[in-house]
Short mmCIF file of C-alpha atoms in Angstrom, two decimals:
data_model
loop_
_atom_site.label_atom_id
_atom_site.label_comp_id
_atom_site.label_asym_id
_atom_site.label_seq_id
_atom_site.Cartn_x
_atom_site.Cartn_y
_atom_site.Cartn_z
CA UNK R 1023 113.32 76.46 86.09
CA UNK R 1024 114.66 74.94 89.28
CA UNK R 1025 111.67 76.01 91.37
CA UNK R 1026 109.24 74.61 88.82
CA UNK R 1027 111.11 71.31 88.72
CA UNK R 1028 111.04 71.06 92.51
CA UNK R 1029 107.32 71.77 92.54
CA UNK R 1030 106.77 69.08 89.89
CA UNK R 1031 108.75 66.66 92.05
CA UNK R 1032 106.52 67.58 94.99
CA UNK R 1033 103.48 66.77 92.87
CA UNK R 1034 104.89 63.34 92.04
CA UNK R 1035 105.54 62.60 95.71
CA UNK R 1036 102.09 63.84 96.74
CA UNK R 1037 100.40 61.82 93.98
CA UNK R 1038 100.93 58.60 95.92
CA UNK R 1039 98.73 59.85 98.76
CA UNK R 1040 96.91 63.04 97.80
CA UNK R 1041 94.77 63.51 100.90
CA UNK R 1042 97.69 62.99 103.26
CA UNK R 1043 100.50 64.75 101.41
CA UNK R 1044 98.82 67.55 99.47
CA UNK R 1045 98.46 69.77 102.59
CA UNK R 1046 102.20 69.39 103.17
CA UNK R 1047 102.90 70.45 99.59
CA UNK R 1048 100.65 73.47 100.15
CA UNK R 1049 102.54 74.41 103.30
CA UNK R 1050 105.94 73.93 101.63
CA UNK R 1051 105.10 76.56 98.99
CA UNK R 1052 105.48 79.27 101.66
CA UNK R 1053 109.21 78.98 100.98
CA UNK R 1054 108.86 80.86 97.67
CA UNK R 1055 105.85 83.21 97.98
CA UNK R 1056 107.12 85.71 95.38
CA UNK R 1057 108.46 83.23 92.84
CA UNK R 1058 106.79 81.95 89.68
CA UNK R 1059 106.61 78.24 88.85
CA UNK R 1060 104.50 78.61 85.72
CA UNK R 1061 104.00 81.33 83.12
CA UNK R 1062 100.68 81.43 81.26
CA UNK R 1063 99.62 84.16 78.84
CA UNK R 1064 102.25 86.56 80.09
CA UNK R 1065 101.13 86.07 83.69
CA UNK R 1066 103.08 84.29 86.40
CA UNK R 1067 101.52 81.70 88.68
CA UNK R 1068 103.09 81.11 92.07
CA UNK R 1069 103.59 77.79 93.78
CA UNK R 1070 100.94 78.47 96.42
CA UNK R 1071 98.33 79.42 93.82
CA UNK R 1072 99.03 76.29 91.79
CA UNK R 1073 98.88 74.09 94.88
CA UNK R 1074 95.64 75.82 95.89
CA UNK R 1075 94.08 74.87 92.56
CA UNK R 1076 94.96 71.24 93.29
CA UNK R 1077 93.48 71.58 96.78
CA UNK R 1078 90.26 72.93 95.26
CA UNK R 1079 90.04 69.93 92.92
CA UNK R 1080 90.82 67.45 95.69
CA UNK R 1081 88.38 69.15 98.05
CA UNK R 1082 85.62 68.93 95.46
CA UNK R 1083 86.19 65.18 95.12
CA UNK R 1084 86.19 64.71 98.89
CA UNK R 1085 83.05 66.78 99.46
CA UNK R 1086 81.15 64.95 96.72
CA UNK R 1087 81.43 61.68 98.62
CA UNK R 1088 78.24 60.31 100.12
CA UNK R 1089 79.74 60.18 103.63
CA UNK R 1090 81.12 63.75 103.45
CA UNK R 1091 79.62 66.52 105.58
CA UNK R 1092 80.47 69.12 102.93
CA UNK R 1093 82.77 72.15 102.90
CA UNK R 1094 80.75 74.19 105.41
CA UNK R 1095 80.50 71.68 108.26
CA UNK R 1096 82.71 73.63 110.66
CA UNK R 1097 82.27 76.63 113.00
CA UNK R 1098 82.85 79.95 111.29
CA UNK R 1099 82.03 78.66 107.81
CA UNK R 1100 78.86 80.74 107.59
CA UNK R 1101 80.76 83.92 108.42
CA UNK R 1102 83.38 83.13 105.78
CA UNK R 1103 80.69 82.36 103.21
CA UNK R 1104 78.88 85.60 104.00
CA UNK R 1105 82.10 87.59 103.65
CA UNK R 1106 82.89 86.00 100.27
CA UNK R 1107 79.32 86.65 99.07
CA UNK R 1108 79.41 90.29 100.16
CA UNK R 1109 82.88 90.85 98.65
CA UNK R 1110 81.60 89.31 95.40
CA UNK R 1111 78.62 91.67 95.39
CA UNK R 1112 80.76 94.77 95.93
CA UNK R 1113 83.22 93.63 93.25
CA UNK R 1114 80.37 93.15 90.79
CA UNK R 1115 78.58 96.42 91.48
CA UNK R 1116 81.20 98.79 92.95
CA UNK R 1117 82.77 100.06 89.70
CA UNK R 1118 79.29 100.79 88.35
CA UNK R 1119 77.88 102.47 91.46
CA UNK R 1120 80.93 104.69 91.92
CA UNK R 1121 82.02 105.05 88.31
CA UNK R 1122 84.65 107.75 87.88
CA UNK R 1123 85.81 107.81 91.51
CA UNK R 1124 89.54 108.16 92.09
CA UNK R 1125 91.28 104.96 93.25
CA UNK R 1126 94.76 103.55 93.73
CA UNK R 1127 95.73 100.72 91.42
CA UNK R 1128 98.82 98.54 91.45
CA UNK R 1129 100.30 100.17 88.34
CA UNK R 1130 103.61 101.91 88.93
CA UNK R 1131 103.68 101.42 92.69
CA UNK R 1132 102.06 103.30 95.57
CA UNK R 1133 104.25 106.41 95.21
CA UNK R 1134 103.06 107.12 91.67
CA UNK R 1135 99.43 106.25 92.40
CA UNK R 1136 99.23 108.56 95.42
CA UNK R 1137 100.55 111.40 93.27
CA UNK R 1138 98.15 110.63 90.40
CA UNK R 1139 95.19 108.36 91.30
CA UNK R 1140 93.35 106.49 88.56
CA UNK R 1141 89.68 106.57 87.57
CA UNK R 1142 87.57 103.69 88.86
CA UNK R 1143 86.50 101.23 86.21
CA UNK R 1144 86.29 97.48 85.69
CA UNK R 1145 89.72 95.88 85.22
CA UNK R 1146 91.20 92.42 85.06
CA UNK R 1147 92.32 92.95 88.65
CA UNK R 1148 88.68 92.77 89.82
CA UNK R 1149 88.27 89.29 88.38
CA UNK R 1150 91.71 88.17 89.56
CA UNK R 1151 91.24 89.30 93.17
CA UNK R 1152 87.76 87.78 93.33
CA UNK R 1153 89.17 84.50 92.01
CA UNK R 1154 92.00 84.52 94.54
CA UNK R 1155 89.51 85.16 97.36
CA UNK R 1156 87.25 82.31 96.27
CA UNK R 1157 90.20 79.94 95.94
CA UNK R 1158 91.57 80.99 99.34
CA UNK R 1159 88.16 80.38 100.96
CA UNK R 1160 88.05 76.86 99.50
CA UNK R 1161 91.54 76.16 100.84
CA UNK R 1162 90.47 77.29 104.32
CA UNK R 1163 87.38 75.05 104.12
CA UNK R 1164 89.52 72.13 102.96
CA UNK R 1165 91.96 72.47 105.86
CA UNK R 1166 89.14 73.06 108.36
CA UNK R 1167 87.20 69.92 107.42
CA UNK R 1168 90.09 67.48 107.30
CA UNK R 1169 89.95 64.70 109.88
CA UNK R 1170 93.66 64.96 110.68
CA UNK R 1171 96.15 67.74 110.15
CA UNK R 1172 99.49 68.69 111.66
CA UNK R 1173 100.10 71.91 113.60
CA UNK R 1174 103.57 71.84 112.03
CA UNK R 1175 102.11 72.25 108.54
CA UNK R 1176 103.41 75.79 107.99
CA UNK R 1177 106.84 75.03 109.41
CA UNK R 1178 108.65 73.56 106.35
CA UNK R 1179 107.62 76.47 104.14
CA UNK R 1180 108.51 79.16 106.68
CA UNK R 1181 111.82 77.41 107.41
CA UNK R 1182 112.55 77.26 103.68
CA UNK R 1183 111.80 80.98 103.27
CA UNK R 1184 114.11 81.86 106.17
CA UNK R 1185 116.90 79.57 104.90
CA UNK R 1186 116.73 80.93 101.36
CA UNK R 1187 116.73 84.46 102.74
CA UNK R 1188 119.82 83.61 104.81
CA UNK R 1189 121.36 82.43 101.56
CA UNK R 1190 120.41 85.70 99.89
CA UNK R 1191 122.05 87.58 102.77
CA UNK R 1192 125.27 85.59 102.26
CA UNK R 1193 125.08 86.41 98.55
CA UNK R 1194 124.64 90.13 99.19
CA UNK R 1195 127.32 90.40 101.86
CA UNK R 1196 129.85 87.69 100.98
CA UNK R 1197 129.28 87.02 97.31
CA UNK R 1198 128.14 83.42 97.83
CA UNK R 1199 126.48 82.15 94.59
CA UNK R 1200 122.70 82.47 94.72
CA UNK R 1201 120.07 81.62 92.05
CA UNK R 1202 118.69 85.15 91.65
CA UNK R 1203 117.20 84.49 88.23
CA UNK R 1204 115.33 81.44 89.55
CA UNK R 1205 113.90 83.18 92.62
CA UNK R 1206 113.14 86.67 91.27
CA UNK R 1207 111.31 85.50 88.14
CA UNK R 1208 107.70 86.60 88.70
CA UNK R 1209 106.72 89.11 86.02
CA UNK R 1210 103.58 90.02 87.99
CA UNK R 1211 105.61 91.31 90.94
CA UNK R 1212 107.71 94.45 91.24
CA UNK R 1213 110.92 93.58 93.06
CA UNK R 1214 112.50 96.33 95.16
CA UNK R 1215 116.29 95.95 95.24
CA UNK R 1216 117.40 99.08 97.09
CA UNK R 1217 116.09 101.78 99.40
CA UNK R 1218 115.50 105.32 98.19
CA UNK R 1219 118.75 106.49 99.77
CA UNK R 1220 120.74 103.59 98.33
CA UNK R 1221 121.06 101.79 101.68
CA UNK R 1222 120.91 98.04 102.18
CA UNK R 1223 117.86 96.19 103.50
CA UNK R 1224 117.45 92.45 103.14
CA UNK R 1225 114.34 91.31 101.25
CA UNK R 1226 115.38 87.67 100.85
CA UNK R 1227 112.96 85.65 98.71
CA UNK R 1228 110.30 88.37 98.95
CA UNK R 1229 109.55 91.35 96.74
CA UNK R 1230 110.40 93.88 99.46
CA UNK R 1231 111.54 94.03 103.10
CA UNK R 1232 107.91 94.27 104.28
CA UNK R 1233 107.41 90.71 103.03
CA UNK R 1234 110.41 89.66 105.06
CA UNK R 1235 108.84 91.32 108.09
CA UNK R 1236 105.60 89.37 107.67
CA UNK R 1237 107.14 85.94 107.12
CA UNK R 1238 110.01 86.51 109.54
CA UNK R 1239 107.66 87.41 112.37
CA UNK R 1240 105.40 84.48 111.45
CA UNK R 1241 108.36 82.09 111.60
CA UNK R 1242 109.49 83.59 114.91
CA UNK R 1243 106.00 83.34 116.41
CA UNK R 1244 105.42 79.71 115.50
CA UNK R 1245 108.98 78.81 116.48
CA UNK R 1246 108.66 80.31 119.96
CA UNK R 1247 105.26 78.70 120.39
CA UNK R 1248 106.56 75.27 119.39
CA UNK R 1249 109.75 75.21 121.47
CA UNK R 1250 108.08 74.37 124.82
CA UNK R 1251 105.81 71.83 123.09
CA UNK R 1252 108.59 69.75 121.53
CA UNK R 1253 111.69 67.85 122.55
CA UNK R 1254 114.98 66.65 121.17
CA UNK R 1255 115.84 67.37 117.54
CA UNK R 1256 112.43 68.90 116.83
CA UNK R 1257 112.94 71.47 119.57
CA UNK R 1258 116.46 72.17 118.29
CA UNK R 1259 115.00 72.69 114.83
CA UNK R 1260 112.57 75.33 116.12
CA UNK R 1261 115.37 77.08 118.03
CA UNK R 1262 117.33 77.26 114.78
CA UNK R 1263 114.23 78.57 112.98
CA UNK R 1264 113.88 81.39 115.51
CA UNK R 1265 117.57 82.28 115.17
CA UNK R 1266 117.31 82.32 111.39
CA UNK R 1267 114.21 84.52 111.49
CA UNK R 1268 115.79 87.01 113.90
CA UNK R 1269 118.90 87.27 111.71
CA UNK R 1270 116.79 88.04 108.66
CA UNK R 1271 114.64 90.56 110.52
CA UNK R 1272 117.73 92.34 111.81
CA UNK R 1273 119.10 92.87 108.30
CA UNK R 1274 115.67 93.68 106.81
CA UNK R 1275 115.50 96.87 108.84
CA UNK R 1276 111.75 96.95 108.39
CA UNK R 1277 109.64 99.44 110.29
CA UNK R 1278 106.75 97.01 109.88
CA UNK R 1279 108.70 94.33 111.73
CA UNK R 1280 109.64 96.78 114.46
CA UNK R 1281 106.09 97.98 115.11
CA UNK R 1282 104.41 94.58 114.76
CA UNK R 1283 107.11 92.90 116.85
CA UNK R 1284 106.69 95.49 119.58
CA UNK R 1285 102.94 94.92 119.62
CA UNK R 1286 103.43 91.16 119.88
CA UNK R 1287 105.86 91.59 122.78
CA UNK R 1288 103.24 93.62 124.64
CA UNK R 1289 100.54 91.02 123.85
CA UNK R 1290 102.69 88.12 125.04
CA UNK R 1291 103.68 89.98 128.20
CA UNK R 1292 100.04 90.78 128.89
CA UNK R 1293 98.94 87.18 128.38
CA UNK R 1294 101.75 85.92 130.60
CA UNK R 1295 100.86 88.38 133.34
CA UNK R 1296 97.17 87.50 133.08
CA UNK R 1297 97.96 83.79 133.38
CA UNK R 1298 100.24 84.39 136.33
CA UNK R 1299 97.52 86.33 138.16
CA UNK R 1300 94.72 83.91 137.17
CA UNK R 1301 96.58 80.77 138.21
CA UNK R 1302 96.17 79.51 141.77
CA UNK R 1303 99.91 78.97 141.79
CA UNK R 1304 101.71 81.29 139.37
CA UNK R 1305 104.19 79.47 137.07
CA UNK R 1306 107.66 80.30 138.37
CA UNK R 1307 109.31 80.67 134.92
CA UNK R 1308 106.70 83.26 133.93
CA UNK R 1309 107.27 85.32 137.07
CA UNK R 1310 111.05 85.11 136.63
CA UNK R 1311 110.78 86.16 132.97
CA UNK R 1312 108.56 89.12 133.82
CA UNK R 1313 110.87 90.20 136.63
CA UNK R 1314 113.98 89.95 134.44
CA UNK R 1315 112.20 91.85 131.68
CA UNK R 1316 111.29 94.62 134.09
CA UNK R 1317 114.89 94.84 135.32
CA UNK R 1318 116.20 95.06 131.75
CA UNK R 1319 113.70 97.80 130.94
CA UNK R 1320 114.81 99.84 133.96
CA UNK R 1321 118.54 99.40 133.30
CA UNK R 1322 118.36 100.01 129.54
CA UNK R 1323 115.48 102.47 129.55
CA UNK R 1324 117.48 105.35 128.06
CA UNK R 1325 119.05 103.19 125.35
CA UNK R 1326 115.64 101.76 124.48
CA UNK R 1327 114.08 105.22 124.26
CA UNK R 1328 116.92 106.44 122.04
CA UNK R 1329 116.64 103.41 119.74
CA UNK R 1330 112.87 103.67 119.44
CA UNK R 1331 113.08 107.40 118.76
CA UNK R 1332 115.69 106.86 116.05
CA UNK R 1333 113.64 104.13 114.39
CA UNK R 1334 110.46 106.20 114.47
CA UNK R 1335 112.14 109.38 113.22
CA UNK R 1336 113.90 107.53 110.38
CA UNK R 1337 110.70 105.84 109.29
CA UNK R 1338 108.47 108.90 109.61
CA UNK R 1339 110.95 110.95 107.62
CA UNK R 1340 111.16 108.46 104.75
CA UNK R 1341 109.38 108.76 101.41
CA UNK R 1342 108.07 105.22 101.82
CA UNK R 1343 106.28 106.08 105.05
CA UNK R 1344 104.78 109.21 103.54
CA UNK R 1345 103.49 107.35 100.48
CA UNK R 1346 102.11 104.39 102.41
CA UNK R 1347 100.43 106.61 104.99
CA UNK R 1348 98.91 108.76 102.29
CA UNK R 1349 97.63 105.64 100.49
CA UNK R 1350 95.96 104.34 103.65
CA UNK R 1351 94.38 107.71 104.46
CA UNK R 1352 93.18 108.00 100.86
CA UNK R 1353 91.63 104.51 101.10
CA UNK R 1354 89.91 105.21 104.41
CA UNK R 1355 88.39 108.32 102.88
CA UNK R 1356 87.37 106.32 99.81
CA UNK R 1357 85.58 103.81 102.02
CA UNK R 1358 83.55 106.59 103.62
CA UNK R 1359 82.87 108.33 100.29
CA UNK R 1360 81.45 105.07 98.93
CA UNK R 1361 78.88 105.22 101.76
CA UNK R 1362 80.55 102.28 103.48
CA UNK R 1363 79.73 99.92 100.60
CA UNK R 1364 83.16 99.58 99.02
CA UNK R 1365 84.31 99.85 95.40
CA UNK R 1366 85.11 96.16 94.90
CA UNK R 1367 88.07 93.84 95.29
CA UNK R 1368 90.95 94.79 93.02
CA UNK R 1369 89.66 98.34 92.52
CA UNK R 1370 91.82 100.00 95.18
CA UNK R 1371 95.18 99.03 96.60
CA UNK R 1372 96.45 100.82 99.73
CA UNK R 1373 99.39 99.84 101.90
CA UNK R 1374 97.73 97.81 104.65
CA UNK R 1375 94.94 95.29 105.05
CA UNK R 1376 92.26 97.13 107.01
CA UNK R 1377 92.09 100.21 104.74
CA UNK R 1378 91.92 97.83 101.77
CA UNK R 1379 88.98 95.96 103.30
CA UNK R 1380 87.14 99.18 104.11
CA UNK R 1381 87.67 100.75 100.70
CA UNK R 1382 87.05 97.58 98.67
CA UNK R 1383 84.42 95.69 100.69
CA UNK R 1384 82.99 98.47 102.87
CA UNK R 1385 82.04 98.47 106.53
CA UNK R 1386 80.11 95.22 106.16
CA UNK R 1387 83.07 93.42 104.60
CA UNK R 1388 85.51 94.77 107.19
CA UNK R 1389 83.20 93.72 110.04
CA UNK R 1390 82.66 90.24 108.60
CA UNK R 1391 86.39 89.67 108.09
CA UNK R 1392 87.28 90.78 111.61
CA UNK R 1393 84.47 88.62 113.00
CA UNK R 1394 85.81 85.61 111.09
CA UNK R 1395 89.37 86.19 112.27
CA UNK R 1396 88.14 86.60 115.85
CA UNK R 1397 86.22 83.34 115.61
CA UNK R 1398 89.33 81.55 114.32
CA UNK R 1399 91.48 82.97 117.11
CA UNK R 1400 89.04 81.88 119.81
CA UNK R 1401 88.71 78.41 118.31
CA UNK R 1402 92.45 77.83 117.92
CA UNK R 1403 93.10 79.00 121.49
CA UNK R 1404 90.90 76.21 122.89
CA UNK R 1405 93.12 73.26 121.88
CA UNK R 1406 96.46 73.06 123.67
CA UNK R 1407 98.37 71.31 120.90
CA UNK R 1408 97.10 73.79 118.31
CA UNK R 1409 97.78 77.05 120.12
CA UNK R 1410 100.79 77.79 117.90
CA UNK R 1411 98.19 78.32 115.15
CA UNK R 1412 96.63 81.02 117.35
CA UNK R 1413 99.94 82.86 117.64
CA UNK R 1414 100.70 82.44 113.96
CA UNK R 1415 97.36 83.91 112.89
CA UNK R 1416 97.49 86.74 115.42
CA UNK R 1417 101.01 87.71 114.31
CA UNK R 1418 100.10 87.63 110.63
CA UNK R 1419 96.95 89.73 111.07
CA UNK R 1420 98.71 92.32 113.22
CA UNK R 1421 101.61 92.58 110.78
CA UNK R 1422 99.37 92.87 107.73
CA UNK R 1423 97.32 95.54 109.52
CA UNK R 1424 100.49 97.63 109.46
CA UNK R 1425 101.69 96.76 105.95
CA UNK R 1426 100.37 94.31 103.39
CA UNK R 1427 97.02 94.67 101.63
CA UNK R 1428 96.93 91.29 99.86
CA UNK R 1429 93.96 89.35 101.21
CA UNK R 1430 95.10 86.09 99.58
CA UNK R 1431 98.66 86.17 100.95
CA UNK R 1432 99.80 82.52 101.30
CA UNK R 1433 100.82 82.77 104.95
CA UNK R 1434 97.50 84.46 105.85
CA UNK R 1435 95.44 81.81 104.05
CA UNK R 1436 97.38 78.96 105.64
CA UNK R 1437 97.19 80.55 109.11
CA UNK R 1438 93.41 80.89 108.75
CA UNK R 1439 93.16 77.27 107.59
CA UNK R 1440 95.18 75.93 110.51
CA UNK R 1441 93.21 78.01 113.02
CA UNK R 1442 89.95 76.83 111.41
CA UNK R 1443 91.03 73.20 111.75
CA UNK R 1444 91.87 73.73 115.42
CA UNK R 1445 88.51 75.34 116.06
CA UNK R 1446 86.73 72.51 114.25
CA UNK R 1447 88.63 69.97 116.32
CA UNK R 1448 87.52 71.67 119.54
CA UNK R 1449 83.95 71.92 118.24
CA UNK R 1450 83.78 68.22 117.41
CA UNK R 1451 85.56 66.71 120.38
CA UNK R 1452 85.79 69.43 123.03
CA UNK R 1453 88.56 71.74 124.32
CA UNK R 1454 90.69 68.78 125.39
CA UNK R 1455 90.81 67.45 121.81
CA UNK R 1456 94.07 65.84 120.77
CA UNK R 1457 94.92 64.59 117.29
CA UNK R 1458 98.59 63.93 118.04
CA UNK R 1459 98.28 60.28 117.07
CA UNK R 1460 97.88 61.16 113.41
CA UNK R 1461 100.23 59.16 111.14
CA UNK R 1462 100.66 62.00 108.66
CA UNK R 1463 102.69 64.21 110.98
CA UNK R 1464 106.43 63.68 110.37
CA UNK R 1465 107.25 66.36 112.94
CA UNK R 1466 105.06 64.91 115.69
CA UNK R 1467 105.77 66.33 119.13
CA UNK R 1468 107.98 64.06 121.17
CA UNK R 1469 105.59 64.36 124.10
CA UNK R 1470 101.79 63.98 123.76
CA UNK R 1471 99.81 67.13 124.37
CA UNK R 1472 98.21 65.88 127.58
CA UNK R 1473 101.50 64.91 129.22
CA UNK R 1474 103.15 68.18 128.21
CA UNK R 1475 100.49 70.39 129.76
CA UNK R 1476 102.76 71.72 132.51
CA UNK R 1477 105.55 72.51 130.06
CA UNK R 1478 103.14 74.37 127.78
CA UNK R 1479 101.60 76.21 130.71
CA UNK R 1480 104.95 77.71 131.69
CA UNK R 1481 105.50 79.11 128.22
CA UNK R 1482 104.67 82.78 127.56
CA UNK R 1483 103.43 81.54 124.17
CA UNK R 1484 100.58 79.50 125.69
CA UNK R 1485 96.98 80.31 126.46
CA UNK R 1486 96.37 77.01 128.25
CA UNK R 1487 93.73 76.65 130.90
CA UNK R 1488 94.77 76.87 134.51
CA UNK R 1489 97.27 74.23 135.51
CA UNK R 1490 97.87 73.62 139.18
CA UNK R 1491 101.55 72.90 139.71
CA UNK R 1492 101.93 70.46 142.52
#
């Protein structure tokens, strides 16, 4: 397999400097999140999962050193540990406590499960999802406790996913040769190749257009956040990344992308307005952008209303929306019927993340997860150079709250790890921390974080402290 050979080559390159290059290999695997690189016992193992196993082994060796502070020496580690412990407890006891309850499994897809739910019992999925959670937690700890890390770590993988999806679009529309058999080779994943009405929606290297929505928005968020923080060819690269992501999102036609993107636009506009009001001297580019946006809204108000109405009506009237909504409502009810305790990871599979957390880990698990995410967002917002990690994590969580119940999704795990590292950096050295002198960052910003403060402050994708423009 081509993908497997490329991954093996990445292992060889990383072997010469594991601690410095292994995180980059982990980030690069975002390019093929739904592709198998290894088949074992009839099960497919993805590139991110295999790289995570290597990270776990490397992390164990690092933490066993005499001079190591251990895997929990960072802010938020206790919350993460508590969440993993509680999720483990519910997974161990849930199928016994609520034996015979009706649940949604991954067999046959959401449509079939909503029509005919399954009986709750212990399955291999319980063990698998618990293992993925434990491995993901170790990866987050590993990234959080590293001395140096690059805020560009997720960029190569997201760029690869967007480029391969562009290639898939050219294959679908123009007949350009594309290695379908090499990309769509995961026997553990159900690939969706057409809509119910036979229409076209781009899914790229993902199993369905909702995956494209998640990774496309993530690429767009980190690209927009990085543009004002870079110069020269690096800035041009991020502009191209944003263009590639927007092209893919346009052809994906995903309602998830539409709703999550709209929410992010409102969030960014609100942050920009708050910064403009809070600053002693409001950044001129922000005021101009807000004014132009208001003018566009007034001029195109009718067209915008018509477009939004069409998108909402089309989505609400689709079978997919009905099935996914029914699955989430079913899961919310299941969470309450289990007395807020949850039936265990892998026991129930709705459409989106929050109903999955409530039904599988209960109110305690949902609260702990949201508390951990909130802690990571606050920590990553404190370091100027690492604020793209804030926007990446926020975009991923919002998107997965609309569609995507996989707790160990590669882009979610990596976003949590990057945000955790940023928060640890601020905790160790203060809000003005700067690790831009690290030698392991091949995409280092052309301008140091301190000297680019004004540029970052004028960006709508910045939560920087007040900057007086003189």
